[in-house]
Amino acid sequence: MPMNLIESLHAIVGPAGFVNLEDGEPYLTDWRGRYHGKAMAILKPANTEEVARVLKLCAAHGIAVVPQGGNTGLVAGATPSEAGDSVVVCLSRMANIREIDTANYTVTVDAGCTLARIQEVAASVDRLFPLSLASEGSCQIGGNIATNAGGTAVLRYGNMRALVLGIEVVLPDGRIWNGLRGLRKDNTGYDLKQLFIGAEGTLGIVTAAVLKLHASLRARACAWVAIESVSAAIALLEHCRSACGDGLTSFELISRSQLDVVYEQVPGTRDPLDGSSPWALLLELADSASDAPLQATLETVIGEALEAGLAVDAVLPASETQRNALWHLRHIVSEANVRCGTSVTHDISLPISKIPECLADTEARLLDAGLVDGARFLYVGHVGDGNIHSIVLFPHEVWSTVGDKDALISQIGKIVNDTAVSFGGSISAEHGIGRAHRDELVHYKSDVELDLMKAVKQALDPEGRMNPGKLL
Amino acid sequence: MPMNLIESLHAIVGPAGFVNLEDGEPYLTDWRGRYHGKAMAILKPANTEEVARVLKLCAAHGIAVVPQGGNTGLVAGATPSEAGDSVVVCLSRMANIREIDTANYTVTVDAGCTLARIQEVAASVDRLFPLSLASEGSCQIGGNIATNAGGTAVLRYGNMRALVLGIEVVLPDGRIWNGLRGLRKDNTGYDLKQLFIGAEGTLGIVTAAVLKLHASLRARACAWVAIESVSAAIALLEHCRSACGDGLTSFELISRSQLDVVYEQVPGTRDPLDGSSPWALLLELADSASDAPLQATLETVIGEALEAGLAVDAVLPASETQRNALWHLRHIVSEANVRCGTSVTHDISLPISKIPECLADTEARLLDAGLVDGARFLYVGHVGDGNIHSIVLFPHEVWSTVGDKDALISQIGKIVNDTAVSFGGSISAEHGIGRAHRDELVHYKSDVELDLMKAVKQALDPEGRMNPGKLL
């Protein structure tokens, strides 16, 4: 019977869509390499119709389905369980650009298109698709939708959710819902696409989407600003918003402790200023008008900030090379930390006003608990989104002396998350829940909210066959 | 038994929250005066706890509940049925501003706050709450959320959905879900608030919300532009977006036929140009920086448009008085039409690229069908949102000769909606479904989509007691 099923699945997707299990490792291991699952079959359907036929067959046999995009998620949301009783459906062969409508500022794409490809396609018609992530070269738009991806352009353009006008979904029973509407206003009943965005594949498989494009950006100005405190960052953000409006595209906070790790670990890097301030900001303005006087605006804003004591020093790059060098300091952070030791990282979000107190509180509680001896506290944050990646970095020589490493990670995580939640924050700003944070979700959500989530899951996937063991 | 129930309801809300049925007319009639319902009781609870107790009691007795805000909706979504077996819960006494967090750019408000009040509160702390509607003086934010309100600022700031960070909801069984999070990023499971936004009160009662604020706008520039065609409007929109980016806040299209009605009916109005072009645009830029050179930008953009043949003539107001006179022409449209006759209005949205062909097609089909003898075709549109209000205006002397008026309205509506849907459009861009368009919803939605909506309704309101007869 299972053999017949496998043969039937093979027949649906054909040889090009059937991955032999001995070649399955990349599909069965999560991005961070912490989870290793098994599958009954790994399929790469060529189109929506094949996905629908696969899901219909799985429904008939009561088989679980694990949707997978570029498999770049950080919470093991696309890795099957160890039981080997599910079918992995990978969307990577579905990579057509279905339609570009420049006047409507939309592009309709298959779920398997990489984010980078969509950025390129948009640029080729003088449009911007603003979503931008570290993994953009390999992550797929279907996965970005299923996880409501964030990234570095959220301050101005919102999360993935804000960039989706319509989707096509194959439901757990194999029916296709065509919600591929390219409309900015549509108040005809429940906005069903919202259910599937961020659902991590637990309600159906997103197979295509109509995405919102923006005007291309043709002018930029950038600055590196030394500041004394997180509170100063928030005050400066407020000032920038008033003075620059929607032109503000990036407002990244980096702690001196994090910069020190970069300078120690990455040859050729050095502080753009004198390196004395406890915090630095990397901020950028951009505009679609090529002659927008952004450099002048930014100089004025920073001059005012220096005068008001919000900033202690600043530098504006004089060339694209200098600008890239500044951004390099921000982008190289993870790599520097890996060289230095083991990072216990967190992805919290907070009301912006609560960031300073919450970070101070968290650090004090971690020190009190005696969990961080020999570790370094690093912070990298998208301040404008209230999203702070707080990192406890254990240098190699310290980490090697830790006994129960998993227990330590989880104890630290509990303090960081407890504190964030006590300030009205979230334990997962942009990474999602997946398999990694499932137990925490139950701990931090109210019973009413969990009940509502379960009711939604029950309504759309009553047999619980879609991506089991993830999220709920 | 029902008497006991009424007494118990009375005890929950007290005398101040209990409306005598003889005074109930304003709560039982829809805004347009087309529907007249009855109710078992009309209640105005003072706080969320009272709403919860009312809903718990109604649940215990199997009684239906009709939530009501400012009762300004255009589709009778807040009017009870004629059966008189439901309880109207009006939120108007819940009008506290719960919290303002300027650094987080958020305000937390009770559902019964009027939109205008929230705009004022935001302005008082140098922030902008951008939602803006004709009924803003009396509509309530809970209703704006329940209907995902649109209005004139959607081009830049999105619909109501884009302005909600968190909500508090009383569920059909009387439980309270506190989802009042003020976070811009939160990927911890299904984004439940999305279910209630735009659900027209059919899944629960929104009792409070955390709203997103923006930077105040301190500079503006405005222009009235004569154009030859709708296609030219779309090309000009594209040009403006590239040249002005997010600074473009309004891009309103008005047909010459509509302007003629205004000039005929409203003394003191006259065309800002020579009145010869078949279409006009009213566009506006705004910026949070008070010194933004918007006037110069707009002059350049319009100069280029004239040169490229996209525009035939244009005028930029030289004073605030002149600017107000231009906007007056746009705002006075409905009043002018009422003076002239009876308007059969529609609220369609389309992919922007499809607007010209769809409007031409609709007009041809209406003429072919012989339904519009003696009528005038008027158009007013938010082009950037793809939202066109197409109006068939029957002058008084023509309308008085029409026999079955309801049949005519519905025949015209069918052609307008059929055509919009055939171009990938929506039959209700911003007004919603309510009671008025419920039959059309069933006609235009796919079975799969209707099934999904019913599954959601069944999951959250299994007894179908929330706002019955609306939407689904």
Coordinates of N, CA and C in Angstrom, one line a residue, chain A residues 92-196:
Chain A
S92 N 10.7 24.3 -5.5 CA 11.8 25.0 -6.2 C 11.6 24.9 -7.7
R93 N 10.9 23.9 -8.2 CA 10.8 23.8 -9.7 C 9.7 24.7 -10.2
M94 N 8.9 25.3 -9.3 CA 7.9 26.2 -9.7 C 8.4 27.6 -9.6
A95 N 9.1 28.0 -10.7 CA 9.8 29.3 -10.6 C 9.6 30.2 -11.8
N96 N 8.3 30.2 -12.2 CA 8.0 31.1 -13.3 C 7.5 32.5 -12.8
I97 N 7.9 33.5 -13.6 CA 7.3 34.8 -13.4 C 6.0 34.8 -14.2
R98 N 4.9 34.8 -13.6 CA 3.6 34.6 -14.4 C 3.2 35.8 -15.2
E99 N 3.4 37.0 -14.5 CA 2.9 38.2 -15.2 C 3.6 39.4 -14.5
I100 N 3.9 40.4 -15.3 CA 4.4 41.7 -14.8 C 3.4 42.7 -15.2
D101 N 2.9 43.5 -14.3 CA 2.0 44.6 -14.7 C 2.6 45.9 -14.2
T102 N 3.3 46.6 -15.0 CA 4.1 47.7 -14.5 C 3.1 48.9 -14.1
A103 N 2.0 49.1 -14.8 CA 1.1 50.1 -14.5 C 0.4 49.9 -13.2
N104 N 0.2 48.6 -12.9 CA -0.4 48.2 -11.6 C 0.6 48.0 -10.5
Y105 N 1.9 48.2 -10.8 CA 2.9 47.9 -9.8 C 2.8 46.6 -9.2
T106 N 2.6 45.5 -10.0 CA 2.5 44.2 -9.5 C 3.3 43.2 -10.3
V107 N 3.7 42.1 -9.7 CA 4.2 41.0 -10.4 C 3.6 39.7 -9.8
T108 N 3.2 38.8 -10.7 CA 2.6 37.5 -10.3 C 3.6 36.4 -10.5
V109 N 3.9 35.7 -9.4 CA 5.1 34.8 -9.4 C 4.7 33.4 -8.9
D110 N 5.4 32.4 -9.3 CA 5.3 31.1 -8.7 C 6.0 31.1 -7.4
A111 N 5.5 30.3 -6.5 CA 6.1 30.3 -5.1 C 7.6 29.9 -5.0
G112 N 8.1 29.2 -6.0 CA 9.4 28.8 -6.0 C 10.5 29.8 -6.5
C113 N 10.0 30.9 -7.0 CA 11.0 31.9 -7.4 C 11.8 32.4 -6.2
T114 N 13.1 32.5 -6.4 CA 13.9 33.1 -5.3 C 13.6 34.6 -5.1
L115 N 13.8 35.0 -3.9 CA 13.6 36.5 -3.6 C 14.5 37.3 -4.5
A116 N 15.8 36.9 -4.7 CA 16.7 37.7 -5.5 C 16.2 37.8 -7.0
R117 N 15.6 36.7 -7.5 CA 15.1 36.7 -8.8 C 14.0 37.7 -9.0
I118 N 13.1 37.8 -8.0 CA 12.0 38.7 -8.0 C 12.5 40.2 -7.9
Q119 N 13.5 40.4 -7.1 CA 14.1 41.7 -7.0 C 14.6 42.1 -8.4
E120 N 15.3 41.2 -9.1 CA 15.9 41.5 -10.4 C 14.8 41.7 -11.4
V121 N 13.8 40.9 -11.4 CA 12.7 41.1 -12.4 C 12.0 42.5 -12.2
A122 N 11.8 42.9 -10.9 CA 11.2 44.2 -10.6 C 12.2 45.3 -11.2
A123 N 13.5 45.1 -10.9 CA 14.4 46.2 -11.3 C 14.5 46.3 -12.8
S124 N 14.3 45.1 -13.5 CA 14.3 45.2 -15.0 C 13.2 46.0 -15.6
V125 N 12.1 46.2 -14.9 CA 11.1 47.0 -15.4 C 11.0 48.3 -14.6
D126 N 12.1 48.7 -14.0 CA 12.2 50.0 -13.2 C 11.3 50.0 -12.1
R127 N 11.2 48.9 -11.3 CA 10.4 48.9 -10.1 C 11.2 48.3 -9.0
L128 N 10.7 48.4 -7.8 CA 11.4 47.9 -6.6 C 10.6 46.9 -5.9
F129 N 11.1 45.7 -5.7 CA 10.5 44.8 -4.8 C 11.4 44.8 -3.5
P130 N 10.8 45.5 -2.4 CA 11.7 45.9 -1.4 C 12.1 44.9 -0.4
L131 N 11.5 43.7 -0.3 CA 11.9 42.7 0.7 C 13.3 42.4 0.5
S132 N 14.1 42.4 1.6 CA 15.5 42.1 1.5 C 16.0 41.4 2.7
L133 N 16.6 40.2 2.5 CA 17.0 39.3 3.6 C 18.5 38.8 3.3
A134 N 19.1 38.4 4.4 CA 20.5 37.8 4.2 C 20.4 36.6 3.2
S135 N 19.4 35.8 3.2 CA 19.3 34.6 2.4 C 18.6 34.8 1.1
E136 N 18.5 36.1 0.6 CA 17.7 36.4 -0.6 C 18.1 35.6 -1.8
G137 N 19.4 35.2 -1.9 CA 19.8 34.4 -3.1 C 19.2 33.0 -3.2
S138 N 18.8 32.5 -2.0 CA 18.3 31.1 -2.1 C 16.9 31.0 -1.5
C139 N 16.5 31.9 -0.6 CA 15.1 31.7 -0.1 C 14.1 31.9 -1.2
Q140 N 12.9 31.3 -1.0 CA 11.9 31.4 -2.1 C 10.7 32.2 -1.6
I141 N 10.0 32.8 -2.5 CA 9.0 33.8 -2.1 C 7.8 33.0 -1.4
G142 N 7.6 31.8 -1.8 CA 6.5 31.0 -1.1 C 6.9 30.9 0.4
G143 N 8.2 30.6 0.7 CA 8.6 30.6 2.1 C 8.6 31.9 2.8
N144 N 8.9 33.0 2.0 CA 8.8 34.3 2.6 C 7.4 34.6 3.0
I145 N 6.4 34.2 2.2 CA 5.0 34.4 2.5 C 4.6 33.6 3.7
A146 N 5.0 32.3 3.6 CA 4.6 31.4 4.7 C 5.1 31.8 6.1
T147 N 6.2 32.5 6.0 CA 6.9 32.9 7.3 C 6.7 34.4 7.6
N148 N 6.0 35.1 6.7 CA 5.9 36.6 6.8 C 7.3 37.2 7.1
A149 N 8.1 37.0 6.1 CA 9.5 37.4 6.3 C 9.7 38.9 6.6
G150 N 10.8 39.3 7.3 CA 11.0 40.6 7.7 C 12.2 41.2 6.9
G151 N 13.3 41.3 7.6 CA 14.5 41.8 6.9 C 14.8 43.3 7.1
T152 N 15.6 43.9 6.2 CA 16.1 45.2 6.5 C 15.3 46.4 5.9
A153 N 14.2 46.1 5.2 CA 13.4 47.2 4.6 C 12.1 47.3 5.2
V154 N 11.9 46.7 6.4 CA 10.6 46.7 7.0 C 10.2 48.1 7.5
L155 N 11.2 48.9 8.0 CA 10.9 50.2 8.5 C 10.1 51.0 7.5
R156 N 10.5 50.9 6.2 CA 9.8 51.7 5.2 C 8.7 51.0 4.5
Y157 N 8.9 49.7 4.2 CA 7.9 49.0 3.3 C 7.1 47.9 4.0
G158 N 7.3 47.7 5.3 CA 6.6 46.7 6.0 C 7.1 45.3 5.8
N159 N 6.5 44.3 6.5 CA 6.9 42.9 6.4 C 6.3 42.4 5.1
M160 N 6.6 41.1 4.8 CA 6.1 40.4 3.6 C 4.6 40.6 3.5
R161 N 3.9 40.5 4.6 CA 2.5 40.6 4.6 C 2.0 41.9 3.9
A162 N 2.7 43.0 4.0 CA 2.4 44.3 3.4 C 2.6 44.3 1.9
L163 N 3.3 43.3 1.4 CA 3.7 43.3 0.0 C 3.0 42.2 -0.8
V164 N 2.0 41.6 -0.2 CA 1.2 40.6 -0.9 C -0.2 41.1 -1.2
L165 N -0.5 41.1 -2.4 CA -1.9 41.5 -2.8 C -2.8 40.3 -3.0
G166 N -2.3 39.2 -3.4 CA -3.1 38.0 -3.7 C -2.2 36.8 -3.6
I167 N -2.9 35.6 -3.3 CA -2.1 34.4 -3.3 C -3.0 33.2 -3.9
E168 N -2.3 32.2 -4.4 CA -2.9 31.0 -4.8 C -2.4 29.9 -3.8
V169 N -3.4 29.1 -3.3 CA -3.0 28.1 -2.3 C -3.6 26.8 -2.6
V170 N -2.9 25.7 -2.4 CA -3.5 24.4 -2.5 C -3.8 24.0 -1.1
L171 N -5.1 23.7 -0.8 CA -5.6 23.4 0.5 C -5.2 21.9 0.9
P172 N -5.3 21.6 2.1 CA -5.0 20.3 2.6 C -5.7 19.1 1.8
D173 N -6.9 19.4 1.4 CA -7.6 18.4 0.7 C -7.3 18.4 -0.8
G174 N -6.4 19.2 -1.3 CA -6.0 19.2 -2.7 C -6.8 20.2 -3.6
R175 N -7.8 20.9 -3.0 CA -8.5 21.9 -3.8 C -7.6 23.1 -3.9
I176 N -7.7 23.8 -5.0 CA -6.9 25.0 -5.3 C -7.8 26.3 -5.0
W177 N -7.3 27.1 -4.1 CA -7.9 28.4 -4.0 C -7.2 29.5 -4.8
N178 N -7.8 30.0 -5.8 CA -7.2 31.1 -6.6 C -7.6 32.4 -6.0
G179 N -6.7 33.0 -5.2 CA -6.9 34.3 -4.7 C -5.9 35.3 -5.3
L180 N -5.6 35.1 -6.6 CA -4.5 35.9 -7.2 C -5.1 37.2 -7.7
R181 N -5.5 38.0 -6.8 CA -6.1 39.3 -7.2 C -5.0 40.4 -7.0
G182 N -4.9 41.3 -8.0 CA -3.9 42.4 -7.9 C -4.6 43.7 -7.5
L183 N -5.3 43.7 -6.4 CA -6.1 44.8 -6.0 C -5.6 45.4 -4.7
R184 N -5.6 46.7 -4.6 CA -5.2 47.4 -3.4 C -6.4 47.6 -2.4
K185 N -7.5 47.5 -2.9 CA -8.7 47.6 -2.1 C -9.7 46.5 -2.5
D186 N -10.1 45.7 -1.5 CA -11.1 44.7 -1.9 C -11.7 44.2 -0.6
N187 N -12.9 44.8 -0.3 CA -13.6 44.5 1.0 C -14.8 43.6 0.7
T188 N -14.5 42.4 0.2 CA -15.6 41.4 -0.1 C -15.4 40.2 0.8
G189 N -15.6 40.4 2.0 CA -15.5 39.2 2.9 C -14.2 39.1 3.6
Y190 N -14.0 38.0 4.3 CA -12.8 37.7 5.1 C -11.6 37.8 4.1
D191 N -10.6 38.4 4.6 CA -9.3 38.5 3.8 C -8.5 37.2 4.0
L192 N -8.9 36.2 3.2 CA -8.4 34.9 3.5 C -6.9 34.7 3.3
K193 N -6.3 35.6 2.5 CA -4.9 35.4 2.3 C -4.1 35.7 3.6
Q194 N -4.7 36.5 4.4 CA -4.0 36.8 5.7 C -3.8 35.6 6.5
L195 N -4.7 34.6 6.4 CA -4.6 33.4 7.2 C -3.3 32.6 6.8
F196 N -3.0 32.6 5.5 CA -1.9 31.7 5.0 C -0.6 32.4 5.2

